[in-house]
Amino acid sequence: EVVDDPTVSSISPNYQQLCQSATISDITVVASGGVGTSYSYQWYSNTTNSNSGGTLIPGATNPDYTPQNTTVNTTYYYCIITQTASGCEVTSPTVEVDIVPGPSFDTQPIGTSVCVGAIISPLSISYINGSGTPQYQWYSNTTSSSSGGTPITGATNSTYTPPTTTAGTTYYYCSIDLPQGGCNTIYSNTAEIIVNPDPTIDIHPISYQNICIDGNSQQLNVSYIDGIGNPSYQWYSNNTNSNSGGTPITGATNSTYTPPTFNTTGTFYYYCVVSLSGNGCSDAISNVAEIEVVDDPTVS
C-alpha cells in the first residue's frame, strides 16, 4: 500500500521580532496524514529563508521548539517530520525569528531657562532599535533624576510642552515601553526647566530733586532682580509724573543717567525701562524721578 507523505497542517508563529533576551514563544508544528499518527521531528536553523541546507539542532526532536533569544540576529527555522515507513517525510515551511537590540535614545530632551508665561519649544525624544509599538510617558520631578518622578496625565506622546505659569525649577523625563517586543523600559535624561519670575526694579532712581537754574542734578541709577538674559536699558523723559508715554532719550542706554544742565525753570520727569533678552520676560519699569528746577535766589 503506497500512501501520500504526511503533510504540515500548521507551523506557528510564522514570525517573531523581539528584543534581546525577551520572552519568546515556542515554535509549534502540526503534522497529519502519512502512515498512522506517529511522527518523528527534527528541527533545523538556517541563515537564509530556505527549508533546505540548514543546520541540525541537537536535541530538537519535539513538535515544539524554543528558539534562541540571546544573540542579535535573524534566524529561520524549519522542521523535517518523518515516519518509520519508507519514504514518509515532509519538510515544513520556514519561520523567521528576528532578535533585535533593545531600544536606546538617540534624541534626549533639552532644558531651558525662561520667564513666567513664556512660550517654549516642546521637549522631544526619539529612539532607535527595539521592536513593537512604543508607549510614551512623561514625568515631572523635583530633583534631577530619571526615577521617582510623577507621571503627567495625558503626556503620552514623544513630545511634551511644560507649563510656564509658575516660577520654579522642574525636571522632566520620558519613558519608552515596547511591550509587544518584550523590551525593557528605558528612561531618558532629565531636562531642567527653570521658570524665573519676571524682572523687577530693586533700586529706583532718586524720586525727587530740587535744583536751581544751571545747577547739576544727581545721577539717576536703576538695578533689577530676577528675569533671565542680557539686559538693555532705555531712559525716558516725560512732561507728566508717569512712567509711561515718555520720550526715549537718545544714547541713554545704561543703568545710570545724568540729566543735562537745566537753563529753564520747570519740573522734569525721568524713568527707565529695563528689557531682558530671556524668553517671555516682561519689561521692568522704574518709578519716576522728579527734578524741579527753580530760579536762583535773589538779593531782596
Short mmCIF file of C-alpha atoms in Angstrom, two decimals:
data_model
loop_
_atom_site.label_atom_id
_atom_site.label_comp_id
_atom_site.label_asym_id
_atom_site.label_seq_id
_atom_site.Cartn_x
_atom_site.Cartn_y
_atom_site.Cartn_z
CA GLU A 1 0.00 0.00 0.00
CA VAL A 2 1.50 3.29 -1.09
CA VAL A 3 0.14 6.43 0.62
CA ASP A 4 0.81 10.13 0.43
CA ASP A 5 3.55 11.62 2.55
CA PRO A 6 2.48 13.31 5.76
CA THR A 7 1.65 16.99 5.48
CA VAL A 8 2.27 20.01 7.73
CA SER A 9 -1.09 21.23 8.89
CA SER A 10 0.40 24.32 10.55
CA ILE A 11 3.59 25.89 11.90
CA SER A 12 3.31 28.88 14.18
CA PRO A 13 4.09 31.58 14.94
CA ASN A 14 5.49 32.19 11.49
CA TYR A 15 7.23 35.43 12.51
CA GLN A 16 8.59 36.85 15.75
CA GLN A 17 10.52 40.06 16.26
CA LEU A 18 11.68 40.54 19.81
CA CYS A 19 14.23 42.39 21.85
CA GLN A 20 17.30 40.57 23.02
CA SER A 21 16.55 38.29 26.00
CA ALA A 22 12.79 38.93 25.76
CA THR A 23 10.37 36.11 26.48
CA ILE A 24 9.97 34.14 23.26
CA SER A 25 7.18 31.85 22.11
CA ASP A 26 7.80 28.23 21.18
CA ILE A 27 7.51 27.28 17.53
CA THR A 28 4.94 24.52 17.08
CA VAL A 29 4.50 22.28 14.07
CA VAL A 30 1.44 20.10 13.48
CA ALA A 31 1.59 17.13 11.08
CA SER A 32 -1.11 14.89 9.69
CA GLY A 33 -1.52 12.10 7.18
CA GLY A 34 1.08 9.55 6.15
CA VAL A 35 1.19 6.17 7.79
CA GLY A 36 -0.52 6.21 11.16
CA THR A 37 -0.25 9.03 13.68
CA SER A 38 3.30 8.53 14.98
CA TYR A 39 5.81 11.15 13.80
CA SER A 40 9.48 11.91 14.42
CA TYR A 41 10.67 15.51 14.40
CA GLN A 42 14.00 17.23 13.75
CA TRP A 43 14.41 20.99 13.82
CA TYR A 44 16.95 22.93 11.77
CA SER A 45 18.18 26.51 11.79
CA ASN A 46 19.23 28.48 8.76
CA THR A 47 20.72 31.87 7.98
CA THR A 48 18.64 32.21 4.82
CA ASN A 49 14.93 31.87 4.23
CA SER A 50 15.16 28.30 2.96
CA ASN A 51 13.95 24.95 4.30
CA SER A 52 16.98 23.14 2.99
CA GLY A 53 20.67 23.32 3.76
CA GLY A 54 20.12 24.29 7.37
CA THR A 55 21.99 23.21 10.48
CA LEU A 56 20.58 20.35 12.55
CA ILE A 57 19.78 21.45 16.08
CA PRO A 58 20.84 18.70 18.51
CA GLY A 59 18.07 17.56 20.84
CA ALA A 60 15.37 19.49 18.98
CA THR A 61 13.19 16.46 18.33
CA ASN A 62 9.78 17.50 19.61
CA PRO A 63 6.89 19.18 17.80
CA ASP A 64 7.67 22.29 19.87
CA TYR A 65 10.97 24.17 19.79
CA THR A 66 12.15 27.22 21.76
CA PRO A 67 14.32 29.48 19.57
CA GLN A 68 17.34 31.29 20.97
CA ASN A 69 16.74 34.85 22.18
CA THR A 70 20.16 35.98 23.44
CA THR A 71 22.05 36.73 20.23
CA VAL A 72 21.05 39.60 17.95
CA ASN A 73 20.40 38.07 14.52
CA THR A 74 17.76 36.80 12.13
CA THR A 75 17.29 33.03 12.07
CA TYR A 76 14.98 30.83 10.04
CA TYR A 77 13.73 27.55 11.49
CA TYR A 78 12.08 24.56 9.88
CA CYS A 79 11.28 21.00 10.84
CA ILE A 80 11.63 17.72 8.99
CA ILE A 81 8.93 15.26 10.00
CA THR A 82 9.39 11.57 9.31
CA GLN A 83 7.63 8.28 9.92
CA THR A 84 9.02 4.78 10.21
CA ALA A 85 7.55 3.69 6.90
CA SER A 86 9.86 4.08 3.93
CA GLY A 87 9.70 7.45 2.20
CA CYS A 88 7.30 9.03 4.63
CA GLU A 89 8.75 12.51 5.15
CA VAL A 90 7.72 16.15 4.91
CA THR A 91 9.63 19.40 5.43
CA SER A 92 7.81 22.32 6.99
CA PRO A 93 7.93 25.91 5.70
CA THR A 94 10.39 28.23 7.44
CA VAL A 95 9.52 30.57 10.26
CA GLU A 96 11.51 33.73 10.95
CA VAL A 97 12.77 34.84 14.35
CA ASP A 98 14.31 38.30 14.43
CA ILE A 99 16.20 39.16 17.64
CA VAL A 100 16.96 42.89 17.75
CA PRO A 101 18.90 45.14 20.16
CA GLY A 102 16.92 46.80 22.92
CA PRO A 103 15.81 50.39 22.36
CA SER A 104 18.04 53.34 23.20
CA PHE A 105 17.56 57.09 22.98
CA ASP A 106 19.11 58.97 20.08
CA THR A 107 17.41 62.29 20.95
CA GLN A 108 17.25 63.47 24.55
CA PRO A 109 15.06 66.29 25.94
CA ILE A 110 16.83 69.65 26.33
CA GLY A 111 16.15 72.03 29.21
CA THR A 112 15.83 75.79 29.12
CA SER A 113 15.51 78.84 31.38
CA VAL A 114 12.65 81.28 30.74
CA CYS A 115 10.43 83.83 32.44
CA VAL A 116 6.92 83.21 33.74
CA GLY A 117 4.42 82.94 30.91
CA ALA A 118 6.98 82.16 28.21
CA ILE A 119 6.05 80.04 25.20
CA ILE A 120 8.70 77.34 24.90
CA SER A 121 9.51 74.66 22.37
CA PRO A 122 8.24 71.18 23.27
CA LEU A 123 10.58 68.70 24.89
CA SER A 124 11.25 65.93 22.38
CA ILE A 125 12.72 62.42 22.42
CA SER A 126 13.33 59.71 19.83
CA TYR A 127 14.81 56.22 19.97
CA ILE A 128 16.42 53.55 17.84
CA ASN A 129 16.19 49.73 17.85
CA GLY A 130 13.66 47.75 19.80
CA SER A 131 10.52 46.15 18.43
CA GLY A 132 6.83 46.90 18.60
CA THR A 133 4.68 49.98 19.07
CA PRO A 134 6.13 52.43 21.62
CA GLN A 135 4.26 53.68 24.64
CA TYR A 136 5.45 57.05 25.97
CA GLN A 137 5.02 58.56 29.43
CA TRP A 138 6.43 61.88 30.61
CA TYR A 139 7.25 62.52 34.25
CA SER A 140 7.94 65.61 36.35
CA ASN A 141 10.40 65.56 39.21
CA THR A 142 11.72 67.88 41.88
CA THR A 143 15.26 66.51 41.52
CA SER A 144 17.48 65.82 38.53
CA SER A 145 16.69 62.11 38.48
CA SER A 146 15.10 59.82 35.88
CA SER A 147 13.33 57.84 38.58
CA GLY A 148 10.81 58.58 41.28
CA GLY A 149 9.02 61.24 39.25
CA THR A 150 5.29 61.84 38.96
CA PRO A 151 3.53 60.68 35.76
CA ILE A 152 1.99 63.61 33.92
CA THR A 153 -1.62 62.89 32.99
CA GLY A 154 -2.11 62.82 29.23
CA ALA A 155 1.60 63.26 28.44
CA THR A 156 1.86 60.12 26.32
CA ASN A 157 3.48 61.35 23.11
CA SER A 158 7.10 61.68 22.03
CA THR A 159 6.88 65.43 22.74
CA TYR A 160 5.71 67.40 25.76
CA THR A 161 5.41 71.14 26.41
CA PRO A 162 5.91 72.01 30.10
CA PRO A 163 3.81 74.77 31.67
CA THR A 164 5.46 78.12 32.49
CA THR A 165 2.73 79.70 34.57
CA THR A 166 4.51 79.33 37.91
CA ALA A 167 8.06 80.29 38.82
CA GLY A 168 10.31 77.43 39.91
CA THR A 169 12.60 74.64 38.70
CA THR A 170 11.17 71.34 37.48
CA TYR A 171 12.85 68.34 35.88
CA TYR A 172 11.16 66.32 33.15
CA TYR A 173 11.96 62.94 31.62
CA CYS A 174 10.23 60.35 29.43
CA SER A 175 9.93 56.57 29.48
CA ILE A 176 9.52 54.35 26.44
CA ASP A 177 7.96 50.93 26.76
CA LEU A 178 7.75 48.34 23.95
CA PRO A 179 5.62 45.59 25.48
CA GLN A 180 4.94 43.77 22.21
CA GLY A 181 8.63 43.21 21.66
CA GLY A 182 9.33 42.25 25.26
CA CYS A 183 11.83 45.10 25.53
CA ASN A 184 12.95 46.64 28.80
CA THR A 185 11.51 50.07 29.60
CA ILE A 186 14.06 52.85 29.03
CA TYR A 187 14.17 56.31 30.62
CA SER A 188 15.53 59.49 29.09
CA ASN A 189 17.84 62.03 30.66
CA THR A 190 16.17 64.80 32.63
CA ALA A 191 15.54 68.23 31.15
CA GLU A 192 15.78 71.12 33.62
CA ILE A 193 13.11 73.76 33.04
CA ILE A 194 13.75 76.93 35.08
CA VAL A 195 10.85 79.36 35.15
CA ASN A 196 12.08 82.70 36.52
CA PRO A 197 9.92 85.48 37.93
CA ASP A 198 9.70 88.49 35.64
CA PRO A 199 12.36 91.11 36.36
CA THR A 200 11.56 93.87 38.83
CA ILE A 201 13.39 97.08 39.73
CA ASP A 202 15.05 96.81 43.13
CA ILE A 203 16.85 100.16 43.07
CA HIS A 204 14.84 103.09 41.72
CA PRO A 205 16.22 106.48 40.73
CA ILE A 206 16.08 109.31 43.29
CA SER A 207 12.41 110.21 43.48
CA TYR A 208 12.82 113.98 43.93
CA GLN A 209 15.49 116.62 43.44
CA ASN A 210 15.20 120.37 43.73
CA ILE A 211 17.87 122.45 41.99
CA CYS A 212 18.37 125.94 40.64
CA ILE A 213 18.84 127.03 37.05
CA ASP A 214 22.25 125.96 35.71
CA GLY A 215 22.61 123.54 38.61
CA ASN A 216 23.61 119.89 38.24
CA SER A 217 21.28 117.11 39.30
CA GLN A 218 22.45 113.89 40.88
CA GLN A 219 22.98 110.81 38.71
CA LEU A 220 19.93 108.61 38.30
CA ASN A 221 20.50 104.86 38.89
CA VAL A 222 18.48 101.67 38.45
CA SER A 223 19.09 97.98 39.06
CA TYR A 224 16.87 94.91 38.76
CA ILE A 225 16.42 91.41 40.13
CA ASP A 226 15.03 88.15 38.66
CA GLY A 227 14.37 87.52 34.99
CA ILE A 228 16.85 85.83 32.63
CA GLY A 229 19.00 87.01 29.76
CA ASN A 230 21.02 90.10 28.88
CA PRO A 231 19.59 93.46 29.99
CA SER A 232 19.11 96.55 27.86
CA TYR A 233 18.29 99.95 29.36
CA GLN A 234 16.38 102.91 27.96
CA TRP A 235 15.78 106.16 29.83
CA TYR A 236 12.77 108.32 29.05
CA SER A 237 11.83 111.92 29.73
CA ASN A 238 8.24 112.91 30.36
CA ASN A 239 6.12 116.00 30.80
CA THR A 240 3.95 114.36 33.45
CA ASN A 241 4.60 112.35 36.57
CA SER A 242 4.12 109.00 34.80
CA ASN A 243 6.36 106.10 33.84
CA SER A 244 4.59 105.55 30.55
CA GLY A 245 4.16 107.60 27.41
CA GLY A 246 7.56 109.28 27.72
CA THR A 247 10.09 110.13 25.02
CA PRO A 248 13.19 107.90 24.64
CA ILE A 249 16.39 109.83 25.36
CA THR A 250 18.94 109.24 22.60
CA GLY A 251 22.03 107.46 23.90
CA ALA A 252 20.62 106.96 27.41
CA THR A 253 21.04 103.19 27.36
CA ASN A 254 22.95 102.41 30.53
CA SER A 255 21.84 101.64 34.06
CA THR A 256 22.79 105.21 35.00
CA TYR A 257 21.78 108.55 33.51
CA THR A 258 22.74 112.10 34.40
CA PRO A 259 20.24 114.70 33.20
CA PRO A 260 21.68 117.74 31.39
CA THR A 261 22.20 121.17 32.96
CA PHE A 262 18.85 122.92 33.12
CA ASN A 263 18.67 126.53 31.86
CA THR A 264 14.97 126.96 32.37
CA THR A 265 12.74 126.56 35.35
CA GLY A 266 10.16 123.80 35.47
CA THR A 267 9.51 120.26 36.58
CA PHE A 268 11.08 117.42 34.61
CA TYR A 269 10.36 113.70 34.91
CA TYR A 270 12.52 110.69 34.06
CA TYR A 271 12.18 106.92 34.25
CA CYS A 272 13.96 103.82 32.93
CA VAL A 273 12.73 100.68 31.20
CA VAL A 274 14.83 97.52 31.62
CA SER A 275 14.32 94.81 28.97
CA LEU A 276 15.76 91.31 29.17
CA SER A 277 16.57 89.02 26.25
CA GLY A 278 15.23 85.94 28.05
CA ASN A 279 12.20 84.14 26.64
CA GLY A 280 8.93 85.62 27.90
CA CYS A 281 10.45 88.25 30.20
CA SER A 282 8.33 91.36 30.69
CA ASP A 283 9.90 94.80 30.90
CA ALA A 284 10.79 96.19 34.31
CA ILE A 285 9.89 99.90 34.63
CA SER A 286 11.30 102.15 37.32
CA ASN A 287 9.48 104.73 39.38
CA VAL A 288 9.51 108.31 38.16
CA ALA A 289 12.37 110.62 39.13
CA GLU A 290 11.14 114.21 39.51
CA ILE A 291 13.55 117.11 39.12
CA GLU A 292 12.22 120.56 39.99
CA VAL A 293 14.25 123.48 38.63
CA VAL A 294 13.70 126.89 40.26
CA ASP A 295 15.16 130.36 39.80
CA ASP A 296 18.34 131.29 41.60
CA PRO A 297 17.85 133.16 44.84
CA THR A 298 17.73 136.96 44.60
CA VAL A 299 19.03 139.73 46.83
CA SER A 300 15.96 141.43 48.27
#
